[in-house]
Coordinates of C-alpha atoms in Angstrom, one line a residue:
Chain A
X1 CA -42.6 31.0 -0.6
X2 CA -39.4 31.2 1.7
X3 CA -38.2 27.8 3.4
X4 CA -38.7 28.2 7.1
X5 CA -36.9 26.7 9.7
X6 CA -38.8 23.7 11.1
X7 CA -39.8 23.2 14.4
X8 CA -38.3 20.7 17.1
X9 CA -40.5 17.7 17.5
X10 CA -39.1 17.6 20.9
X11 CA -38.0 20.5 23.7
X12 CA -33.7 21.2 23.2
X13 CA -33.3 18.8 26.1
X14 CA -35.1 15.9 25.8
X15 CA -32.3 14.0 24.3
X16 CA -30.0 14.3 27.1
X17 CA -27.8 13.1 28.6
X18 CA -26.7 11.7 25.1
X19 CA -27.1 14.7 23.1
X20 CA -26.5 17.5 25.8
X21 CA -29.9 20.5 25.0
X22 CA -26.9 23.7 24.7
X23 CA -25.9 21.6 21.0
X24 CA -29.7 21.1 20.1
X25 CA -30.4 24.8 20.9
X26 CA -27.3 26.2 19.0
X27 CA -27.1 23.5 16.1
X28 CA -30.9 24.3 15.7
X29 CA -31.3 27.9 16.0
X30 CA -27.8 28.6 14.4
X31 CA -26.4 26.2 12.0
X32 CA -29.8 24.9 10.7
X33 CA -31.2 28.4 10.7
X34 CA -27.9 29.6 8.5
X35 CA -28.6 26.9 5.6
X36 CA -32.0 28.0 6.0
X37 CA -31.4 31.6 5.3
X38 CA -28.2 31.2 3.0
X39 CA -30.6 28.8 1.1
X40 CA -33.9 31.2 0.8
X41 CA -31.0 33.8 -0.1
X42 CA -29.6 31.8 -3.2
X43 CA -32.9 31.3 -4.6
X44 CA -34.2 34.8 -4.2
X45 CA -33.4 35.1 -7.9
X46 CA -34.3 31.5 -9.4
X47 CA -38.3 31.1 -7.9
X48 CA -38.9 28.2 -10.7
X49 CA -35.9 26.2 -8.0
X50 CA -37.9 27.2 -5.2
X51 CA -40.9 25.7 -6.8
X52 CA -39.3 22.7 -7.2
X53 CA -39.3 21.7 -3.2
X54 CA -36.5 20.6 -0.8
X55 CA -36.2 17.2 -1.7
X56 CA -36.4 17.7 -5.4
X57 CA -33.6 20.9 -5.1
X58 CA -31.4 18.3 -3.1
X59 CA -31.7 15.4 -6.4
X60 CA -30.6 18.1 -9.2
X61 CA -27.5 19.0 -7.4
X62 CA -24.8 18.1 -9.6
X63 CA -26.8 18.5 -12.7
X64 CA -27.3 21.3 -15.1
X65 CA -30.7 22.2 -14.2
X66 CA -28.7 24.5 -11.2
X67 CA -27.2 27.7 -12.4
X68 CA -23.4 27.4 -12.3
X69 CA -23.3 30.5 -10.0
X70 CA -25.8 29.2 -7.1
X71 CA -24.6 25.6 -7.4
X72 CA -22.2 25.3 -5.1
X73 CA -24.7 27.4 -2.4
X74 CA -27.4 25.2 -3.0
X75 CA -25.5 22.0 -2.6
X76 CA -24.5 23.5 0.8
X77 CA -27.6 24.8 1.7
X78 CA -29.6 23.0 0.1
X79 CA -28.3 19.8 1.9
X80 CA -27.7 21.1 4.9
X81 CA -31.9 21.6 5.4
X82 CA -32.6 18.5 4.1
X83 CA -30.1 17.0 6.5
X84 CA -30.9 18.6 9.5
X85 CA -34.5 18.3 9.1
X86 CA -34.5 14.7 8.2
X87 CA -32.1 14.6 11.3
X88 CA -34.6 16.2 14.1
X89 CA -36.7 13.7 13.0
X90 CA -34.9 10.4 13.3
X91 CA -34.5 11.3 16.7
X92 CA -36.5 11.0 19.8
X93 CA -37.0 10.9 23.4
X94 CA -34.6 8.1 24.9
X95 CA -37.4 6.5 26.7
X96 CA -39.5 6.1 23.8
X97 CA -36.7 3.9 21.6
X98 CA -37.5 0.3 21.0
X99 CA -34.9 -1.4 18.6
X100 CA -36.2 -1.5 14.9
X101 CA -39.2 -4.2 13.8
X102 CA -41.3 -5.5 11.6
X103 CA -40.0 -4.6 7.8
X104 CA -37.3 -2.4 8.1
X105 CA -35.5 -5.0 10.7
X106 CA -35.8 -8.0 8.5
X107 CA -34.7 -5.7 5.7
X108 CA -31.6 -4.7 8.4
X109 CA -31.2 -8.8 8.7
X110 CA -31.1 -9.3 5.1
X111 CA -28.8 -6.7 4.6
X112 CA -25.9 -7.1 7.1
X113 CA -26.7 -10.2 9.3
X114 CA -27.7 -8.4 12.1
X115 CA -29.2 -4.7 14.4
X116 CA -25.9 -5.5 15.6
X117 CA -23.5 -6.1 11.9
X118 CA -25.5 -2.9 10.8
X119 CA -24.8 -0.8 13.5
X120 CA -21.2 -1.4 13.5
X121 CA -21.2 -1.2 10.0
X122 CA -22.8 2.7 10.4
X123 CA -20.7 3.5 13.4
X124 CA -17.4 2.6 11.4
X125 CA -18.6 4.7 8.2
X126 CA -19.3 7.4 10.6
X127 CA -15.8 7.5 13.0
X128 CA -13.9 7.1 9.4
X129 CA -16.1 10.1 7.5
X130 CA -12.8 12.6 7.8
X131 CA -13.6 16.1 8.6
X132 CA -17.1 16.6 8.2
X133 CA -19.9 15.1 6.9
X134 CA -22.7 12.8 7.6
X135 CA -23.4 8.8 8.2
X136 CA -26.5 7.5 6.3
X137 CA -28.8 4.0 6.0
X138 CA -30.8 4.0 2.9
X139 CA -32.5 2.1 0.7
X140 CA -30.9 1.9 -2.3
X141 CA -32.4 1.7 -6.0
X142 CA -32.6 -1.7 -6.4
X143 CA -34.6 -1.7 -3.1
X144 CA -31.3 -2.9 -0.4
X145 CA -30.3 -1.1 2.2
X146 CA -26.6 0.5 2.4
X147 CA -24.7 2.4 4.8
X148 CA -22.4 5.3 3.0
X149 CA -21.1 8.6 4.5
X150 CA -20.6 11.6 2.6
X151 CA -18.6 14.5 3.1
X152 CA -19.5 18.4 4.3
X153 CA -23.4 19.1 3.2
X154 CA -23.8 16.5 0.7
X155 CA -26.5 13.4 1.1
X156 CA -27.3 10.3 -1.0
X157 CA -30.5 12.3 -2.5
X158 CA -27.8 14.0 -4.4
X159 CA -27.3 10.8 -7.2
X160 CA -25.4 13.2 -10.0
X161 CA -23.0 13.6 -7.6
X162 CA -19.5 11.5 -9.0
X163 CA -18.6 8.9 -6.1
X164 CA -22.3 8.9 -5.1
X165 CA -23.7 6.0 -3.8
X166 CA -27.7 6.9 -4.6
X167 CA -29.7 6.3 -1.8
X168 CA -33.4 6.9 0.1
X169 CA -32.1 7.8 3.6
X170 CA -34.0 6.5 6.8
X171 CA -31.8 7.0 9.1
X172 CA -28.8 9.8 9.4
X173 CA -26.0 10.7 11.9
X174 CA -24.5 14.4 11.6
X175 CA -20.4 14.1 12.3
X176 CA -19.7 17.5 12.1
X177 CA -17.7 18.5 14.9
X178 CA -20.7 21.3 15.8
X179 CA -23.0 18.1 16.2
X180 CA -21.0 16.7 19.0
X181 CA -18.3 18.9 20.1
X182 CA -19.4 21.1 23.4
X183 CA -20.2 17.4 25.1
X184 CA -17.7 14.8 23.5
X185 CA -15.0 16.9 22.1
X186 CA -12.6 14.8 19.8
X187 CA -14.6 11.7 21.3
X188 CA -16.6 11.4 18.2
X189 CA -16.8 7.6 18.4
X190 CA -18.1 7.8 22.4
X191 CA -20.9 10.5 20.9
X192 CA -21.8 7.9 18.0
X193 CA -22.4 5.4 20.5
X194 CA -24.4 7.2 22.8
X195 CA -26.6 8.7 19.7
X196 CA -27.9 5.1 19.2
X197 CA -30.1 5.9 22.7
X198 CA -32.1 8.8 20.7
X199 CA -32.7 7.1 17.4
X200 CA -36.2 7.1 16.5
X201 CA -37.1 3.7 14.8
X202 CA -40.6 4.4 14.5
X203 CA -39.8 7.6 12.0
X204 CA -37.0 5.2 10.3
X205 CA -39.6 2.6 9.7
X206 CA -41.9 5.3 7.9
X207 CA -39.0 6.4 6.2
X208 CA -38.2 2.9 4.9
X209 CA -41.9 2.2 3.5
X210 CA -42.0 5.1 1.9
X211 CA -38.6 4.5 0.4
X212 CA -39.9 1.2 -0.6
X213 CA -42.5 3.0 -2.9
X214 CA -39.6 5.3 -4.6
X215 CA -40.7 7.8 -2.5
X216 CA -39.1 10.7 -0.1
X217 CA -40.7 11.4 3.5
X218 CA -40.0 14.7 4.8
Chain B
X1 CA 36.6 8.6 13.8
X2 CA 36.9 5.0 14.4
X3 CA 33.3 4.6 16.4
X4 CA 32.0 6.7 13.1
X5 CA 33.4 5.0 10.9
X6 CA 31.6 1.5 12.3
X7 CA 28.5 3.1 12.4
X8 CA 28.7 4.5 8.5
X9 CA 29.1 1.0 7.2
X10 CA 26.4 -0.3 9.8
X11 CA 23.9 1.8 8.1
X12 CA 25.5 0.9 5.1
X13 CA 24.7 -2.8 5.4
X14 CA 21.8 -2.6 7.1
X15 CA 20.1 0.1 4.3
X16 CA 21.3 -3.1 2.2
X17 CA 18.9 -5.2 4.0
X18 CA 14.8 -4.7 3.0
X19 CA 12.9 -2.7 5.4
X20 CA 10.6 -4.8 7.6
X21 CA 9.7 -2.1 9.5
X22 CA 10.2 1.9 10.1
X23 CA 12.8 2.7 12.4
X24 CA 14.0 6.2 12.9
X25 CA 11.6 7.9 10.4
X26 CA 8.7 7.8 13.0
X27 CA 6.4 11.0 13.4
X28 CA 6.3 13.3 16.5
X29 CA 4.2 15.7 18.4
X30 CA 6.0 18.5 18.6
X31 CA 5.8 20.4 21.9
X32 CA 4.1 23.9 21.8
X33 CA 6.5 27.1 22.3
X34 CA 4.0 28.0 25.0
X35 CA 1.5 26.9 27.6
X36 CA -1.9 25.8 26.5
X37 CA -3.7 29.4 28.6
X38 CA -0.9 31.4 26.9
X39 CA -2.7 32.9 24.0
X40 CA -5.9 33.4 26.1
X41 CA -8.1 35.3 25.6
X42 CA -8.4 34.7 22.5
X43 CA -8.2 30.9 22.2
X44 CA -8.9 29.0 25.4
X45 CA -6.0 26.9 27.2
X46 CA -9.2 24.1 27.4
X47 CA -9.2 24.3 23.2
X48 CA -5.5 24.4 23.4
X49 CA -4.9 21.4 25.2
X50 CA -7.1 19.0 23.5
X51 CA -6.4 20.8 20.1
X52 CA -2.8 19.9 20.3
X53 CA -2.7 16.7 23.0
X54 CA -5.9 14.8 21.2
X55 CA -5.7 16.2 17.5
X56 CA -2.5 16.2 16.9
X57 CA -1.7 13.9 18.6
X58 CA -4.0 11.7 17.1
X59 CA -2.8 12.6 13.4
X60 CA 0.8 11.5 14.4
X61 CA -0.4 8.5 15.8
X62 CA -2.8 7.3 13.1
X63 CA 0.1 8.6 10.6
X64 CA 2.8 6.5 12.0
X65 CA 0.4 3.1 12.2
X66 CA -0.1 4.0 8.3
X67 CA 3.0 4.5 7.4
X68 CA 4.3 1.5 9.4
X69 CA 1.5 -0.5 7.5
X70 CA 3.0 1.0 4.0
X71 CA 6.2 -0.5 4.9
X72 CA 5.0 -3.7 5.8
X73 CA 3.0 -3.6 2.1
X74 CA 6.2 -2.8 0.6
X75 CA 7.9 -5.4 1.8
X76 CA 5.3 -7.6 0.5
X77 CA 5.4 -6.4 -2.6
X78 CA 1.5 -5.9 -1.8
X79 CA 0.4 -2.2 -4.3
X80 CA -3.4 -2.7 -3.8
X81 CA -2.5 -2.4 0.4
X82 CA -0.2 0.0 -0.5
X83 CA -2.8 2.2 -2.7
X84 CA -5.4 1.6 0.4
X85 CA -3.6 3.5 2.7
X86 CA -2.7 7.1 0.5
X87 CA -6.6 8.3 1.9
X88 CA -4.8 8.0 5.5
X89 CA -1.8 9.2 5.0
X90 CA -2.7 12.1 2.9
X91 CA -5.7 12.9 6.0
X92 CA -3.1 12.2 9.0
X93 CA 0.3 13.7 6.7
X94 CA -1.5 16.6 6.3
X95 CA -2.9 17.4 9.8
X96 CA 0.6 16.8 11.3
X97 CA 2.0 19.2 9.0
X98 CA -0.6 21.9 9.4
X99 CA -0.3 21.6 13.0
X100 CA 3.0 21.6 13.0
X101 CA 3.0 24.8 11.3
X102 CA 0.3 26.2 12.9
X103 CA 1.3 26.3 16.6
X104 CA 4.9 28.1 15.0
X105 CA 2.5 30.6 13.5
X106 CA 0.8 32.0 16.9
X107 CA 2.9 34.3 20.0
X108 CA 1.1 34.9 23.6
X109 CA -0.4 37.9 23.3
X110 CA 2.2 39.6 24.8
X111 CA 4.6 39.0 23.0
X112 CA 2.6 40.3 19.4
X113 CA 4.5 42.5 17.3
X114 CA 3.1 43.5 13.9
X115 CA 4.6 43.0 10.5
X116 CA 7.8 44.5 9.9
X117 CA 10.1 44.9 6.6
X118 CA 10.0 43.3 3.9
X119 CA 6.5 41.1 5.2
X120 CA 4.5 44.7 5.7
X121 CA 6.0 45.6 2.1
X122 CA 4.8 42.7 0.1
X123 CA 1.5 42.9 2.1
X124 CA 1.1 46.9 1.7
X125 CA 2.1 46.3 -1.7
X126 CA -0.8 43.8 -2.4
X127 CA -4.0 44.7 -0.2
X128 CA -3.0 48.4 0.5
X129 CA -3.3 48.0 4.4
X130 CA -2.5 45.0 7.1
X131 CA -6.4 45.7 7.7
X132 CA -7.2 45.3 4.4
X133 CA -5.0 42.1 4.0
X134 CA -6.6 41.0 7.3
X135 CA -10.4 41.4 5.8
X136 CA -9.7 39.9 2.7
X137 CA -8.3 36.6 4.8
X138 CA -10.9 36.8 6.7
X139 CA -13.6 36.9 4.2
X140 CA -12.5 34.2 2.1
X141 CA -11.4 31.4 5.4
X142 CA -14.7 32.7 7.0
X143 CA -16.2 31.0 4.1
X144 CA -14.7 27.2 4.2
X145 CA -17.6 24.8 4.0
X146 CA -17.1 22.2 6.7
X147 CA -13.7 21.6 7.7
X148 CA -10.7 23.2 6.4
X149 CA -7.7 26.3 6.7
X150 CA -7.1 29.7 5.3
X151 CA -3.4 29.9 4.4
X152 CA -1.3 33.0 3.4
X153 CA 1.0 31.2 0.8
X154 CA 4.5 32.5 -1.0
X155 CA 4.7 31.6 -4.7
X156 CA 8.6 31.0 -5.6
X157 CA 7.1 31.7 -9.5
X158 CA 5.7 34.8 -9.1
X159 CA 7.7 36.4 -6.2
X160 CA 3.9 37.3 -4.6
X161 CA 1.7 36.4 -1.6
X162 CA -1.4 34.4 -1.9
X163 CA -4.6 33.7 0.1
X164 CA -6.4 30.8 -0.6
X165 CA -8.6 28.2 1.5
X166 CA -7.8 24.0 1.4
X167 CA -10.2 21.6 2.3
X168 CA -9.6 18.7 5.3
X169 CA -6.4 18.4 6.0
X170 CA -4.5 18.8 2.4
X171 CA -1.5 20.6 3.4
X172 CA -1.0 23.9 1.1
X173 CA 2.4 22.1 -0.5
X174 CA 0.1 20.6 -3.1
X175 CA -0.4 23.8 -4.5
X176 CA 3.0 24.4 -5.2
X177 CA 2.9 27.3 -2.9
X178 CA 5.3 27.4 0.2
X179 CA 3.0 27.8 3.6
X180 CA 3.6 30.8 5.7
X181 CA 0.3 31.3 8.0
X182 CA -2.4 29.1 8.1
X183 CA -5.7 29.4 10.4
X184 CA -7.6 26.5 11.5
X185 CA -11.1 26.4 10.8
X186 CA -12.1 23.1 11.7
X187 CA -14.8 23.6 14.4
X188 CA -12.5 21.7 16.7
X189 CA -10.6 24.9 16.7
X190 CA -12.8 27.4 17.8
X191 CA -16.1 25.6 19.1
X192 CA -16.0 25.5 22.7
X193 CA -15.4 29.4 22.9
X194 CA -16.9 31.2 19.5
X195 CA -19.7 28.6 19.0
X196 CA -21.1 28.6 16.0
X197 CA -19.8 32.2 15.4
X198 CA -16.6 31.7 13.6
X199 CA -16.0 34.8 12.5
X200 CA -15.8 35.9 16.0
X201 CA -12.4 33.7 15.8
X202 CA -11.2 35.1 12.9
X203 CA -11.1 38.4 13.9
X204 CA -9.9 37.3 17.7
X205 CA -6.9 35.1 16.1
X206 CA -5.1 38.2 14.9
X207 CA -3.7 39.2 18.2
X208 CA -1.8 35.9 18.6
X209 CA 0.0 35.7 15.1
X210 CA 3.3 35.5 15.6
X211 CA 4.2 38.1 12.6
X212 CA 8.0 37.2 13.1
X213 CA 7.5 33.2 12.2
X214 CA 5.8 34.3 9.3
X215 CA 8.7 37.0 8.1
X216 CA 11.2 33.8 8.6
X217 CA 8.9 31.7 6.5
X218 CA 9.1 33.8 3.6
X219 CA 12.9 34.4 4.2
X220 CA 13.6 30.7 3.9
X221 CA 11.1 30.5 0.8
X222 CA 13.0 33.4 -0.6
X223 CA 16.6 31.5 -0.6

């Protein structure tokens, strides 16, 4: 069974003006489609790692249990699926974005003072994440939150990593230049602050209780 | 001779004193040899501009603030500040100095001449054809996950040519191989025309590389 490109939960403009719909269309049906394919490619000849599911294939990167010559594609594609379809998800229609509650805020509180301490906290790990890469919240394995970035394809699923801060994402930025680019050009930190408008707190409290449990929501 | 003289021994003295501060060793943009729309079409005078006036210019800017902060750590005697700041200058180093190469590496259009000489030899000699040479660059910079260049490199050891791909912004000097071409394949480089489609670029850039910087390149390497 072939991974499939997942579906929008939203049409390619709904999250303008802050995301512009001609990024959504082309960083969905391009670049996500690409890992997609590149991925179903590399494990054409290894079905047992197709067996094993996305979010399982993303926490043996790093490890032996990946063939030495796929590795490398797998980490790439491998992450890049998980990352833009945990991505789609953690964001929303701008009109329907609240501010986090209930558990995950007080969790936020605990962590880092404030909404406010936490998001400047994320927005500096995602303006300082050099060339590309990703931004991430999580909860980590003793059950805190953390804020980390990683670099190209690579997320905090991916704990055999060296330099890996292990994590449960909830909530994810994308700082590759394709993410941002055709609206904000080099303005990454101006398209990091207008992403805050989109974020989808309801999906990033669901990711959070399930993190809580040990478990992965995709 | 008198006026020199004065100003030797000023810098004399004043090398004596410790360095509060960077004075005549800041970093700048260099101008490009040509407008921004001058290699249309095959990169945009809108990708030019903020390629070279926001980019680069931001690398020479964040590289003078850390270098200007290493001094200030040095005069403190402070090696943990000191040790903080390699991650920015290696990042903001290295994007000046590809950049600075880069825009020497591209002609107008107009102005393209292939290879010539000793360049076509050592390229004929290695890949059999420029298109073969061409394909093989390609192939292998097409193929750079997430940011990086493709650099045709000179190794002084071996007397021979080299392709290879570096990450980010390391500059191709770490290698030990002396840089003669490189290709940008951040997205910033290409985005707003090719899209997603980088190969597009790849096989678009060709018509702007300035075969005659290269040739010096290698002469200079050669010495």
């Amino acid at each position: 069974m072939a991974f499939e490109l997942p579906a929008l939960p939203y049409d390619y403009g709904t999250l303008e003006p802050h995301v512009d719909s001609q990024t959504m269309l082309i960083h969905h049906t391009k670049h996500h489609q690409a890992y997609v394919n590149n991925l179903n490619a590399a494990l054409d000849k290894f079905p047992e790692l197709k067996d094993l599911g996305l979010v399982e294939i993303n926490k043996v990167v790093g490890t032996d249990k990946l063939p030495g010559d796929v590795a490398t594609t797998i980490r790439n594609n491998g992450g890049g699926h998980y990352n833009h379809t945990f991505f789609w998800k953690v964001m929303t229609n701008p009109s329907n974005t609240n501010g986090p509650s209930g558990a995950v805020k007080e969790a936020i509180e605990a962590a880092f003072g404030s909404v406010d301490e936490m998001k400047a906290k994320f927005n500096a790990a995602a303006a300082g994440r050099f060339g590309s890469g990703w931004a991430w919240l999580g909860v980590k394995e003793d059950g805190s939150l953390a804020i980390t970035s990683t670099p190209n394809q690579d997320n905090p699923l991916m704990a055999s990593l060296p330099d890996s801060t292990p994590m449960v994402p909830i909530l994810g930025l994308d700082v590759w230049e394709h993410a941002y680019y055709l609206k904000y050009q080099n303005r990454r930190p101006e398209y990091i602050a207008a992403w805050w408008n989109v974020v989808n707190w309801e999906q990033v409290a669901s990711n959070f209780d399930a993190a809580k449990t040990g478990a992965v929501l995709l | 001779m008198l006026a020199r003289g004065l100003l030797a021994s000023a810098r004399e003295n004043f090398n004596a004193l410790p360095r509060m501060s960077r004075l005549l060793s800041t970093v700048k943009l260099p101008d490009l040899p040509y407008d921004y729309g001058a290699l249309e079409p095959y990169i945009s005078g809108q990708i030019m501009e903020l390629h070279h006036s926001k980019h680069h210019a931001a690398y020479v800017a964040n590289l003078n603030k850390a270098l200007e902060q290493q001094a200030e750590a040095e005069a403190k005697g402070d090696v943990s500040k000191i040790i903080t700041l390699q991650g920015a200058i290696k990042f903001n180093g290295g994007g000046h100095i590809n950049h600075d190469i880069f825009w020497t590496n591209l002609v107008p259009p107009k102005d393209f001449e292939p290879p010539t000489g000793e360049l076509e030899a050592l390229i004929k000699a290695q890949w059999k054809s420029l298109d073969n040479f061409i394909s093989t660059f390609n192939a292998q910079t097409a193929a750079v996950q997430g940011s990086g260049w493709g650099w045709l490199g000179y190794n002084k050891g071996t007397g021979r040519l080299e392709i290879i791909a570096m990450p980010n912004q390391d500059p191709l000097s770490i290698t030990g191989l002396v840089p003669l071409l490189g290709v940008d394949v951040w997205e910033h480089a290409y985005y707003l025309q090719y899209k997603n489609v980088r190969p597009d670029y790849l096989k678009a850039i060709w018509n702007v590389v300035n075969w005659k910087n290269v040739a010096d390149r290698l002469a200079a390497a050669k010495k």
